[in-house]
GROMACS .gro file of C-alpha atoms in nm:
model
  489
    1MET     CA    1  -1.513  -1.709  -2.329
    2ALA     CA    2  -1.420  -1.346  -2.262
    3GLN     CA    3  -1.528  -1.387  -1.900
    4ASN     CA    4  -1.307  -1.695  -1.862
    5SER     CA    5  -1.016  -1.510  -2.020
    6LEU     CA    6  -1.061  -1.222  -1.778
    7LYS     CA    7  -1.079  -1.468  -1.488
    8GLU     CA    8  -0.755  -1.637  -1.600
    9LYS     CA    9  -0.582  -1.301  -1.642
   10THR     CA   10  -0.707  -1.192  -1.301
   11ILE     CA   11  -0.573  -1.505  -1.129
   12ALA     CA   12  -0.243  -1.485  -1.318
   13GLY     CA   13  -0.220  -1.113  -1.239
   14MET     CA   14  -0.290  -1.175  -0.871
   15LEU     CA   15  -0.026  -1.448  -0.858
   16TRP     CA   16   0.243  -1.246  -1.038
   17SER     CA   17   0.162  -0.937  -0.837
   18SER     CA   18   0.184  -1.149  -0.522
   19VAL     CA   19   0.521  -1.289  -0.625
   20GLY     CA   20   0.653  -0.944  -0.707
   21ARG     CA   21   0.520  -0.783  -0.393
   22LEU     CA   22   0.640  -1.072  -0.177
   23GLY     CA   23   0.988  -1.052  -0.328
   24THR     CA   24   1.001  -0.673  -0.297
   25MET     CA   25   0.866  -0.696   0.056
   26ILE     CA   26   1.140  -0.942   0.155
   27VAL     CA   27   1.411  -0.724   0.002
   28ASN     CA   28   1.280  -0.406   0.167
   29PHE     CA   29   1.235  -0.589   0.494
   30LEU     CA   30   1.593  -0.718   0.491
   31SER     CA   31   1.720  -0.374   0.393
   32ASN     CA   32   1.527  -0.208   0.675
   33LEU     CA   33   1.642  -0.478   0.915
   34VAL     CA   34   2.008  -0.409   0.845
   35LEU     CA   35   1.968  -0.030   0.832
   36ALA     CA   36   1.779  -0.027   1.164
   37ARG     CA   37   2.078  -0.195   1.328
   38LEU     CA   38   2.327   0.045   1.169
   39LEU     CA   39   2.136   0.372   1.204
   40MET     CA   40   1.962   0.548   1.491
   41PRO     CA   41   1.589   0.627   1.536
   42ASP     CA   42   1.672   0.994   1.471
   43ASP     CA   43   1.792   0.911   1.116
   44PHE     CA   44   1.464   0.743   1.028
   45GLY     CA   45   1.277   1.027   1.198
   46CYS     CA   46   1.447   1.285   0.974
   47ILE     CA   47   1.334   1.111   0.655
   48ALA     CA   48   0.984   1.062   0.795
   49MET     CA   49   0.956   1.435   0.868
   50LEU     CA   50   1.017   1.514   0.502
   51TYR     CA   51   0.803   1.238   0.356
   52VAL     CA   52   0.480   1.437   0.389
   53PHE     CA   53   0.612   1.704   0.150
   54ILE     CA   54   0.744   1.447  -0.099
   55ALA     CA   55   0.420   1.251  -0.090
   56ILE     CA   56   0.194   1.553  -0.143
   57SER     CA   57   0.408   1.670  -0.436
   58GLY     CA   58   0.386   1.321  -0.587
   59ILE     CA   59   0.007   1.336  -0.580
   60PHE     CA   60   0.006   1.660  -0.784
   61ILE     CA   61   0.254   1.515  -1.032
   62ASN     CA   62   0.038   1.208  -1.099
   63GLY     CA   63  -0.269   1.432  -1.102
   64GLY     CA   64  -0.501   1.132  -1.082
   65LEU     CA   65  -0.438   1.086  -1.454
   66GLY     CA   66  -0.301   0.734  -1.409
   67SER     CA   67  -0.633   0.631  -1.252
   68ALA     CA   68  -0.819   0.808  -1.533
   69LEU     CA   69  -0.624   0.613  -1.798
   70ILE     CA   70  -0.707   0.283  -1.627
   71GLN     CA   71  -1.074   0.375  -1.588
   72ARG     CA   72  -1.102   0.482  -1.955
   73LYS     CA   73  -1.183   0.178  -2.167
   74ASN     CA   74  -0.981   0.266  -2.479
   75PRO     CA   75  -0.726   0.542  -2.419
   76THR     CA   76  -0.541   0.662  -2.729
   77HIS     CA   77  -0.172   0.720  -2.789
   78LEU     CA   78  -0.245   1.094  -2.770
   79ASP     CA   79  -0.394   1.042  -2.424
   80TYR     CA   80  -0.077   0.867  -2.309
   81THR     CA   81   0.166   1.126  -2.451
   82THR     CA   82  -0.040   1.410  -2.306
   83VAL     CA   83  -0.021   1.254  -1.959
   84PHE     CA   84   0.352   1.186  -1.999
   85TYR     CA   85   0.446   1.547  -2.077
   86TRP     CA   86   0.208   1.688  -1.819
   87ASN     CA   87   0.364   1.472  -1.547
   88LEU     CA   88   0.714   1.571  -1.654
   89VAL     CA   89   0.648   1.947  -1.644
   90VAL     CA   90   0.464   1.933  -1.311
   91SER     CA   91   0.743   1.725  -1.155
   92ILE     CA   92   1.000   1.991  -1.246
   93LEU     CA   93   0.775   2.262  -1.103
   94PHE     CA   94   0.732   2.082  -0.771
   95TYR     CA   95   1.100   1.999  -0.744
   96PHE     CA   96   1.184   2.371  -0.754
   97ILE     CA   97   0.905   2.450  -0.507
   98LEU     CA   98   1.054   2.205  -0.258
   99PHE     CA   99   1.410   2.318  -0.333
  100PHE     CA  100   1.337   2.678  -0.238
  101SER     CA  101   1.101   2.582   0.047
  102ALA     CA  102   1.359   2.354   0.213
  103PRO     CA  103   1.503   2.617   0.453
  104ALA     CA  104   1.155   2.709   0.579
  105ILE     CA  105   1.068   2.342   0.631
  106SER     CA  106   1.390   2.282   0.827
  107ARG     CA  107   1.308   2.584   1.046
  108PHE     CA  108   0.959   2.444   1.108
  109TYR     CA  109   1.116   2.132   1.259
  110ALA     CA  110   1.410   2.326   1.410
  111MET     CA  111   1.653   2.091   1.232
  112PRO     CA  112   1.888   2.281   0.992
  113GLN     CA  113   2.030   1.961   0.841
  114LEU     CA  114   1.695   1.887   0.675
  115THR     CA  115   1.750   2.154   0.407
  116ALA     CA  116   2.015   1.961   0.215
  117VAL     CA  117   1.840   1.628   0.271
  118LEU     CA  118   1.510   1.753   0.126
  119ARG     CA  119   1.676   1.913  -0.176
  120VAL     CA  120   1.842   1.587  -0.273
  121GLN     CA  121   1.554   1.357  -0.174
  122SER     CA  122   1.312   1.562  -0.388
  123LEU     CA  123   1.493   1.449  -0.703
  124THR     CA  124   1.292   1.127  -0.679
  125LEU     CA  125   0.985   1.327  -0.788
  126PHE     CA  126   1.140   1.411  -1.125
  127ILE     CA  127   1.279   1.061  -1.172
  128GLN     CA  128   0.950   0.887  -1.092
  129SER     CA  129   0.753   1.107  -1.334
  130PHE     CA  130   0.903   0.893  -1.614
  131ASN     CA  131   0.733   0.585  -1.466
  132ILE     CA  132   0.367   0.674  -1.464
  133VAL     CA  133   0.249   0.613  -1.822
  134GLN     CA  134   0.435   0.285  -1.883
  135ALA     CA  135   0.337   0.148  -1.543
  136THR     CA  136  -0.026   0.243  -1.608
  137GLN     CA  137  -0.023   0.068  -1.945
  138LEU     CA  138   0.118  -0.254  -1.802
  139GLN     CA  139  -0.128  -0.244  -1.514
  140LYS     CA  140  -0.423  -0.182  -1.747
  141GLN     CA  141  -0.313  -0.478  -1.961
  142LEU     CA  142  -0.276  -0.694  -1.645
  143ARG     CA  143   0.093  -0.750  -1.730
  144PHE     CA  144   0.200  -0.787  -1.370
  145LYS     CA  145   0.490  -1.017  -1.452
  146GLU     CA  146   0.691  -0.728  -1.597
  147LEU     CA  147   0.589  -0.492  -1.317
  148SER     CA  148   0.688  -0.747  -1.053
  149ILE     CA  149   1.032  -0.813  -1.202
  150ARG     CA  150   1.100  -0.441  -1.229
  151ASN     CA  151   0.996  -0.370  -0.869
  152LEU     CA  152   1.208  -0.654  -0.734
  153ILE     CA  153   1.528  -0.558  -0.918
  154ALA     CA  154   1.489  -0.189  -0.826
  155ALA     CA  155   1.441  -0.283  -0.460
  156ILE     CA  156   1.757  -0.496  -0.463
  157ILE     CA  157   1.963  -0.214  -0.613
  158GLY     CA  158   1.828   0.035  -0.358
  159MET     CA  159   1.906  -0.207  -0.074
  160ILE     CA  160   2.266  -0.264  -0.186
  161VAL     CA  161   2.336   0.109  -0.212
  162GLY     CA  162   2.168   0.195   0.120
  163VAL     CA  163   2.337  -0.079   0.322
  164ALA     CA  164   2.679  -0.009   0.170
  165MET     CA  165   2.655   0.361   0.257
  166ALA     CA  166   2.525   0.289   0.607
  167TYR     CA  167   2.823   0.061   0.673
  168SER     CA  168   3.048   0.344   0.555
  169GLY     CA  169   2.898   0.580   0.814
  170TYR     CA  170   2.687   0.809   0.593
  171GLY     CA  171   2.392   0.807   0.835
  172VAL     CA  172   2.070   0.956   0.700
  173TRP     CA  173   2.227   0.998   0.354
  174SER     CA  174   2.227   0.621   0.312
  175LEU     CA  175   1.845   0.631   0.320
  176VAL     CA  176   1.840   0.914   0.064
  177ALA     CA  177   2.079   0.733  -0.171
  178SER     CA  178   1.882   0.410  -0.144
  179SER     CA  179   1.565   0.588  -0.252
  180LEU     CA  180   1.729   0.770  -0.544
  181CYS     CA  181   1.910   0.467  -0.684
  182GLY     CA  182   1.600   0.252  -0.656
  183ALA     CA  183   1.397   0.514  -0.845
  184VAL     CA  184   1.654   0.539  -1.127
  185ALA     CA  185   1.670   0.161  -1.162
  186SER     CA  186   1.290   0.142  -1.168
  187VAL     CA  187   1.266   0.391  -1.456
  188LEU     CA  188   1.539   0.227  -1.665
  189LEU     CA  189   1.388  -0.119  -1.624
  190LEU     CA  190   1.037  -0.001  -1.707
  191TRP     CA  191   1.149   0.172  -2.026
  192TRP     CA  192   1.338  -0.140  -2.126
  193MET     CA  193   1.035  -0.364  -2.065
  194SER     CA  194   0.775  -0.140  -2.228
  195SER     CA  195   0.763  -0.076  -2.603
  196TRP     CA  196   0.566   0.248  -2.565
  197ARG     CA  197   0.753   0.570  -2.636
  198PRO     CA  198   0.622   0.927  -2.628
  199THR     CA  199   0.594   1.127  -2.948
  200PHE     CA  200   0.590   1.507  -2.968
  201GLU     CA  201   0.213   1.536  -2.928
  202PHE     CA  202   0.005   1.706  -2.664
  203SER     CA  203  -0.368   1.773  -2.644
  204TRP     CA  204  -0.535   2.011  -2.404
  205GLU     CA  205  -0.865   1.851  -2.500
  206SER     CA  206  -0.737   1.508  -2.399
  207LEU     CA  207  -0.598   1.648  -2.072
  208LYS     CA  208  -0.928   1.817  -1.996
  209SER     CA  209  -1.132   1.500  -2.059
  210LEU     CA  210  -0.898   1.287  -1.846
  211PHE     CA  211  -0.892   1.548  -1.574
  212THR     CA  212  -1.273   1.536  -1.547
  213PHE     CA  213  -1.228   1.203  -1.368
  214GLY     CA  214  -0.860   1.226  -1.277
  215GLY     CA  215  -0.894   1.567  -1.113
  216LEU     CA  216  -1.134   1.426  -0.860
  217MET     CA  217  -0.895   1.135  -0.803
  218LEU     CA  218  -0.619   1.391  -0.750
  219LEU     CA  219  -0.818   1.579  -0.488
  220SER     CA  220  -0.916   1.252  -0.321
  221SER     CA  221  -0.557   1.129  -0.316
  222LEU     CA  222  -0.441   1.467  -0.188
  223VAL     CA  223  -0.681   1.458   0.104
  224GLU     CA  224  -0.582   1.096   0.173
  225THR     CA  225  -0.210   1.174   0.159
  226ILE     CA  226  -0.244   1.476   0.387
  227TYR     CA  227  -0.434   1.263   0.637
  228VAL     CA  228  -0.185   0.974   0.628
  229ASN     CA  229   0.120   1.197   0.655
  230LEU     CA  230  -0.032   1.439   0.903
  231GLN     CA  231   0.041   1.171   1.161
  232ARG     CA  232   0.412   1.208   1.092
  233LEU     CA  233   0.387   1.586   1.076
  234VAL     CA  234   0.214   1.610   1.415
  235ILE     CA  235   0.444   1.359   1.585
  236GLY     CA  236   0.755   1.520   1.435
  237LYS     CA  237   0.650   1.869   1.538
  238MET     CA  238   0.499   1.800   1.882
  239TYR     CA  239   0.741   1.531   1.997
  240THR     CA  240   1.098   1.425   1.914
  241ALA     CA  241   1.272   1.281   1.610
  242SER     CA  242   1.321   0.960   1.810
  243ASP     CA  243   0.946   0.936   1.878
  244LEU     CA  244   0.883   0.974   1.507
  245GLY     CA  245   1.154   0.717   1.438
  246TYR     CA  246   0.981   0.461   1.664
  247PHE     CA  247   0.646   0.534   1.501
  248ASN     CA  248   0.793   0.512   1.152
  249GLN     CA  249   0.967   0.182   1.223
  250ALA     CA  250   0.649   0.032   1.371
  251LYS     CA  251   0.450   0.153   1.068
  252LYS     CA  252   0.710   0.013   0.828
  253LEU     CA  253   0.694  -0.329   0.989
  254GLU     CA  254   0.314  -0.331   0.975
  255ASP     CA  255   0.330  -0.206   0.616
  256VAL     CA  256   0.517  -0.520   0.512
  257PRO     CA  257   0.202  -0.735   0.513
  258THR     CA  258  -0.071  -0.469   0.504
  259THR     CA  259   0.046  -0.237   0.229
  260THR     CA  260   0.187  -0.525   0.027
  261LEU     CA  261  -0.146  -0.707   0.035
  262SER     CA  262  -0.342  -0.387  -0.023
  263THR     CA  263  -0.125  -0.293  -0.321
  264ILE     CA  264  -0.175  -0.636  -0.476
  265VAL     CA  265  -0.550  -0.600  -0.428
  266ASN     CA  266  -0.548  -0.247  -0.570
  267GLU     CA  267  -0.330  -0.327  -0.872
  268VAL     CA  268  -0.544  -0.623  -0.976
  269SER     CA  269  -0.895  -0.543  -0.851
  270TYR     CA  270  -0.919  -0.189  -0.988
  271PRO     CA  271  -0.858  -0.273  -1.356
  272VAL     CA  272  -1.069  -0.590  -1.322
  273PHE     CA  273  -1.357  -0.405  -1.154
  274SER     CA  274  -1.329  -0.137  -1.424
  275GLN     CA  275  -1.377  -0.400  -1.695
  276LEU     CA  276  -1.687  -0.528  -1.514
  277GLN     CA  277  -1.837  -0.182  -1.455
  278ASP     CA  278  -2.132  -0.247  -1.691
  279ASP     CA  279  -2.229  -0.578  -1.529
  280HIS     CA  280  -2.321  -0.519  -1.165
  281SER     CA  281  -2.398  -0.883  -1.092
  282GLN     CA  282  -2.050  -0.991  -1.205
  283LEU     CA  283  -1.898  -0.697  -1.021
  284LEU     CA  284  -2.073  -0.796  -0.700
  285ARG     CA  285  -1.954  -1.157  -0.732
  286ALA     CA  286  -1.598  -1.040  -0.791
  287LEU     CA  287  -1.608  -0.813  -0.485
  288ARG     CA  288  -1.751  -1.087  -0.261
  289LYS     CA  289  -1.482  -1.333  -0.366
  290ASN     CA  290  -1.210  -1.073  -0.312
  291ILE     CA  291  -1.339  -0.988   0.036
  292LYS     CA  292  -1.351  -1.352   0.143
  293ALA     CA  293  -1.004  -1.421   0.007
  294ILE     CA  294  -0.839  -1.109   0.150
  295THR     CA  295  -0.988  -1.126   0.499
  296TYR     CA  296  -0.887  -1.491   0.526
  297LEU     CA  297  -0.523  -1.381   0.505
  298ASN     CA  298  -0.522  -1.033   0.653
  299PHE     CA  299  -0.723  -1.086   0.973
  300PRO     CA  300  -0.508  -1.368   1.114
  301LEU     CA  301  -0.183  -1.207   1.003
  302MET     CA  302  -0.255  -0.879   1.181
  303LEU     CA  303  -0.369  -1.042   1.506
  304LEU     CA  304  -0.075  -1.283   1.510
  305LEU     CA  305   0.164  -0.989   1.475
  306LEU     CA  306  -0.016  -0.813   1.760
  307VAL     CA  307   0.036  -1.118   1.984
  308ILE     CA  308   0.409  -1.152   1.915
  309ALA     CA  309   0.488  -0.779   1.882
  310GLN     CA  310   0.732  -0.735   2.173
  311PRO     CA  311   0.972  -1.023   2.101
  312LEU     CA  312   0.942  -0.964   1.726
  313ILE     CA  313   1.054  -0.600   1.748
  314THR     CA  314   1.354  -0.671   1.973
  315PHE     CA  315   1.453  -0.979   1.771
  316LEU     CA  316   1.449  -0.790   1.442
  317TYR     CA  317   1.582  -0.449   1.542
  318THR     CA  318   1.755  -0.502   1.882
  319ASP     CA  319   1.652  -0.360   2.219
  320LYS     CA  320   1.706   0.003   2.114
  321TRP     CA  321   1.376  -0.022   1.922
  322ALA     CA  322   1.173  -0.182   2.206
  323ASP     CA  323   0.963   0.134   2.251
  324ALA     CA  324   0.817   0.073   1.904
  325ALA     CA  325   0.638  -0.250   2.013
  326PRO     CA  326   0.324  -0.098   2.175
  327LEU     CA  327   0.291   0.139   1.878
  328PHE     CA  328   0.316  -0.158   1.643
  329GLN     CA  329   0.034  -0.342   1.824
  330ILE     CA  330  -0.209  -0.051   1.783
  331ILE     CA  331  -0.117  -0.012   1.416
  332CYS     CA  332  -0.190  -0.383   1.360
  333VAL     CA  333  -0.546  -0.332   1.490
  334SER     CA  334  -0.591  -0.063   1.226
  335GLY     CA  335  -0.424  -0.274   0.955
  336ALA     CA  336  -0.680  -0.553   0.988
  337ILE     CA  337  -0.945  -0.342   0.813
  338TYR     CA  338  -0.719  -0.165   0.561
  339THR     CA  339  -0.763  -0.393   0.259
  340LEU     CA  340  -1.141  -0.397   0.300
  341ASN     CA  341  -1.138  -0.020   0.260
  342THR     CA  342  -0.924  -0.057  -0.054
  343LEU     CA  343  -1.169  -0.297  -0.214
  344ASN     CA  344  -1.472  -0.081  -0.140
  345THR     CA  345  -1.317   0.240  -0.268
  346ASN     CA  346  -1.206   0.059  -0.586
  347ILE     CA  347  -1.571  -0.021  -0.657
  348MET     CA  348  -1.657   0.348  -0.649
  349LYS     CA  349  -1.365   0.439  -0.877
  350SER     CA  350  -1.427   0.154  -1.122
  351LEU     CA  351  -1.788   0.269  -1.168
  352GLY     CA  352  -1.663   0.615  -1.259
  353LYS     CA  353  -1.815   0.773  -0.948
  354GLY     CA  354  -1.533   1.024  -0.919
  355LYS     CA  355  -1.741   1.304  -0.769
  356LEU     CA  356  -1.905   1.073  -0.513
  357PHE     CA  357  -1.567   0.922  -0.427
  358PHE     CA  358  -1.410   1.264  -0.377
  359PHE     CA  359  -1.677   1.402  -0.145
  360ILE     CA  360  -1.684   1.085   0.063
  361GLN     CA  361  -1.304   1.088   0.094
  362LEU     CA  362  -1.310   1.458   0.180
  363PHE     CA  363  -1.567   1.406   0.457
  364LYS     CA  364  -1.377   1.109   0.600
  365ARG     CA  365  -1.039   1.279   0.599
  366ILE     CA  366  -1.166   1.598   0.760
  367LEU     CA  367  -1.310   1.378   1.032
  368GLY     CA  368  -0.981   1.186   1.054
  369ILE     CA  369  -0.769   1.500   1.080
  370GLY     CA  370  -0.985   1.621   1.367
  371MET     CA  371  -0.943   1.284   1.541
  372ILE     CA  372  -0.564   1.300   1.503
  373PHE     CA  373  -0.543   1.640   1.671
  374VAL     CA  374  -0.765   1.519   1.954
  375GLY     CA  375  -0.553   1.205   1.993
  376ALA     CA  376  -0.231   1.410   1.990
  377GLN     CA  377  -0.331   1.559   2.326
  378PHE     CA  378  -0.265   1.216   2.476
  379GLY     CA  379   0.076   1.156   2.320
  380VAL     CA  380   0.190   0.933   2.033
  381ILE     CA  381  -0.026   0.648   2.168
  382GLY     CA  382  -0.328   0.877   2.150
  383VAL     CA  383  -0.258   0.954   1.783
  384LEU     CA  384  -0.242   0.583   1.702
  385TYR     CA  385  -0.565   0.499   1.885
  386ALA     CA  386  -0.737   0.777   1.692
  387MET     CA  387  -0.602   0.634   1.364
  388ALA     CA  388  -0.722   0.282   1.450
  389ALA     CA  389  -1.073   0.399   1.540
  390PHE     CA  390  -1.090   0.609   1.226
  391GLY     CA  391  -1.002   0.311   1.002
  392TYR     CA  392  -1.312   0.125   1.119
  393ILE     CA  393  -1.532   0.433   1.082
  394CYS     CA  394  -1.409   0.459   0.721
  395TYR     CA  395  -1.502   0.100   0.652
  396ILE     CA  396  -1.857   0.153   0.776
  397ILE     CA  397  -1.897   0.457   0.550
  398ASN     CA  398  -1.741   0.287   0.246
  399ALA     CA  399  -1.950  -0.029   0.283
  400VAL     CA  400  -2.274   0.169   0.319
  401VAL     CA  401  -2.198   0.361  -0.003
  402VAL     CA  402  -2.111   0.041  -0.194
  403GLY     CA  403  -2.440  -0.104  -0.071
  404ARG     CA  404  -2.619   0.183  -0.243
  405LEU     CA  405  -2.423   0.127  -0.566
  406ILE     CA  406  -2.434  -0.253  -0.611
  407ASN     CA  407  -2.654  -0.376  -0.323
  408TYR     CA  408  -2.368  -0.520  -0.119
  409GLY     CA  409  -2.356  -0.310   0.194
  410LEU     CA  410  -2.218  -0.331   0.545
  411TRP     CA  411  -2.431  -0.615   0.686
  412LYS     CA  412  -2.393  -0.833   0.375
  413GLN     CA  413  -2.019  -0.778   0.377
  414MET     CA  414  -1.995  -0.854   0.748
  415ARG     CA  415  -2.177  -1.184   0.696
  416ASP     CA  416  -1.905  -1.280   0.447
  417TRP     CA  417  -1.613  -1.213   0.682
  418LEU     CA  418  -1.759  -1.250   1.032
  419GLY     CA  419  -1.685  -1.623   1.051
  420CYS     CA  420  -1.322  -1.560   0.962
  421MET     CA  421  -1.297  -1.282   1.221
  422CYS     CA  422  -1.447  -1.497   1.499
  423LEU     CA  423  -1.207  -1.782   1.422
  424THR     CA  424  -0.912  -1.542   1.414
  425VAL     CA  425  -0.998  -1.382   1.749
  426SER     CA  426  -1.046  -1.724   1.911
  427VAL     CA  427  -0.714  -1.857   1.785
  428SER     CA  428  -0.538  -1.532   1.886
  429CYS     CA  429  -0.670  -1.557   2.243
  430LEU     CA  430  -0.553  -1.917   2.260
  431THR     CA  431  -0.208  -1.819   2.133
  432TRP     CA  432  -0.184  -1.519   2.366
  433GLY     CA  433  -0.249  -1.748   2.663
  434PHE     CA  434   0.079  -1.929   2.605
  435SER     CA  435   0.267  -1.604   2.684
  436PHE     CA  436   0.199  -1.662   3.055
  437ILE     CA  437   0.343  -2.013   3.072
  438GLY     CA  438   0.668  -2.040   3.270
  439ASN     CA  439   0.986  -1.845   3.202
  440MET     CA  440   1.054  -1.963   2.850
  441ASN     CA  441   1.296  -1.766   2.632
  442PRO     CA  442   1.082  -1.497   2.460
  443TYR     CA  443   1.211  -1.586   2.114
  444LEU     CA  444   1.139  -1.956   2.158
  445MET     CA  445   0.796  -1.861   2.288
  446MET     CA  446   0.740  -1.649   1.976
  447VAL     CA  447   0.822  -1.945   1.750
  448LEU     CA  448   0.591  -2.170   1.954
  449GLN     CA  449   0.308  -1.917   1.931
  450ILE     CA  450   0.346  -1.886   1.553
  451CYS     CA  451   0.330  -2.265   1.514
  452ILE     CA  452   0.027  -2.300   1.743
  453PHE     CA  453  -0.153  -2.015   1.564
  454ALA     CA  454  -0.090  -2.159   1.216
  455ILE     CA  455  -0.191  -2.515   1.307
  456ALA     CA  456  -0.505  -2.404   1.489
  457TYR     CA  457  -0.613  -2.153   1.225
  458PHE     CA  458  -0.568  -2.370   0.916
  459GLY     CA  459  -0.692  -2.682   1.093
  460LEU     CA  460  -1.012  -2.513   1.208
  461SER     CA  461  -1.053  -2.353   0.864
  462MET     CA  462  -1.067  -2.698   0.708
  463LEU     CA  463  -1.295  -2.827   0.982
  464PHE     CA  464  -1.546  -2.542   0.947
  465LYS     CA  465  -1.497  -2.520   0.566
  466LEU     CA  466  -1.431  -2.147   0.554
  467GLU     CA  467  -1.483  -2.008   0.204
  468GLY     CA  468  -1.155  -1.816   0.216
  469PHE     CA  469  -0.966  -2.142   0.263
  470SER     CA  470  -1.162  -2.302  -0.022
  471ILE     CA  471  -1.074  -2.017  -0.258
  472TYR     CA  472  -0.700  -2.060  -0.208
  473LYS     CA  473  -0.732  -2.438  -0.218
  474GLU     CA  474  -0.910  -2.412  -0.554
  475ILE     CA  475  -0.641  -2.182  -0.694
  476ALA     CA  476  -0.363  -2.411  -0.572
  477ILE     CA  477  -0.525  -2.722  -0.724
  478SER     CA  478  -0.586  -2.538  -1.051
  479LYS     CA  479  -0.224  -2.425  -1.076
  480TRP     CA  480  -0.094  -2.768  -0.980
  481GLN     CA  481  -0.309  -2.929  -1.251
  482GLU     CA  482  -0.187  -2.672  -1.502
  483LEU     CA  483   0.173  -2.748  -1.410
  484LYS     CA  484   0.115  -3.123  -1.449
  485ASN     CA  485  -0.043  -3.071  -1.791
  486ARG     CA  486   0.257  -2.869  -1.906
  487ARG     CA  487   0.494  -3.143  -1.794
  488ASN     CA  488   0.293  -3.408  -1.977
  489ARG     CA  489   0.321  -3.212  -2.299
   0.00000   0.00000   0.00000
């Protein structure tokens, strides 16, 4: 009975998280679409240059304690209040560090205007520190309905503010204001939805016990964040703000499906895997089903975007962003494997293997940083090829480690997604071939290619009875039957 309840909560959580992420993705996409037409690549490049410092500070503020609360089976109220006050104090500390470091950072990039931008943008760190405990509680309880509604409303508010300011000619400040207003709205909504409130209690003993696991998560996240944002740092320093703007826009577009899907997987799979940590057979079954379901969506989506990259970029953002198309194609190759890495690392975390997880992440990111600097010698394209190759190296390492933990390693995982990959590559080659037919309008050709890809992929999925297709079919039938039963009542 408990297992069925967990299964129902997992499916409901996945669906609500999907709805919320899809809605937020659409809002952010529309916002970025409008802002890209109103602003210049340099404006986006300026914000991207600063993001590395904001992101690293955010990792220290969270301290890995959110992950520790989720991993802990029965955290107490004292645990929650301790984390709340710790996050608040650390956020204030890092805001002042960035405030006084802003002139040095602007000199590093040789862009004096970044000083004021960073000082205002850094306020999001303090604002978001009020989010962590309530969001962790809702996530641990699989209450993704509330989280989804909150994310969607906050995104809409941020979009309205950003677009209005961009129309009024505020340039890069429209991006700053959008971020700040979205963060404030997110906090207010979360405190309204959650009944938890901090009391004046703090325990160093609680902090120490949480930090035993959370500290390793902090170090792992720190290494990960440095690696991810080092790309922006290197491009921003070695090349121009426009180059960074093109890269950032290409990454944002790829993030729409990849990060959205990965976040859904992470939000739902980590707490579910944590609840199954004592039953390795159930944990293995859950991981296998997740891998089959995720690859069935992610593989075709990434390769379809690669095929239609050029007309898609110019259609969405106008010709001034055309140079972002080849960057976008390389990023899509990397994005195909991203969610598989998320699932495998969540297995390590859910089993409480914090030390193992940290040292593996440290080794991978040191390797990745070296690859970025080698790739940088060949321009922005070189950086992106290094990133793509590194993503697949990470997957091999992660899968081998998971094989040691629950006997589901690289070759077993590949057997579960290889059929989907072969079908995806075949359909992509077929779709790509239509690009060379006649002199058809590129946008009409893009629509034709999308239709051909979808018909061929889903049709062949049914013909060959791919398990990924069966999983979504089963969920759809189950939800349809549930809806019919409710109507009959």
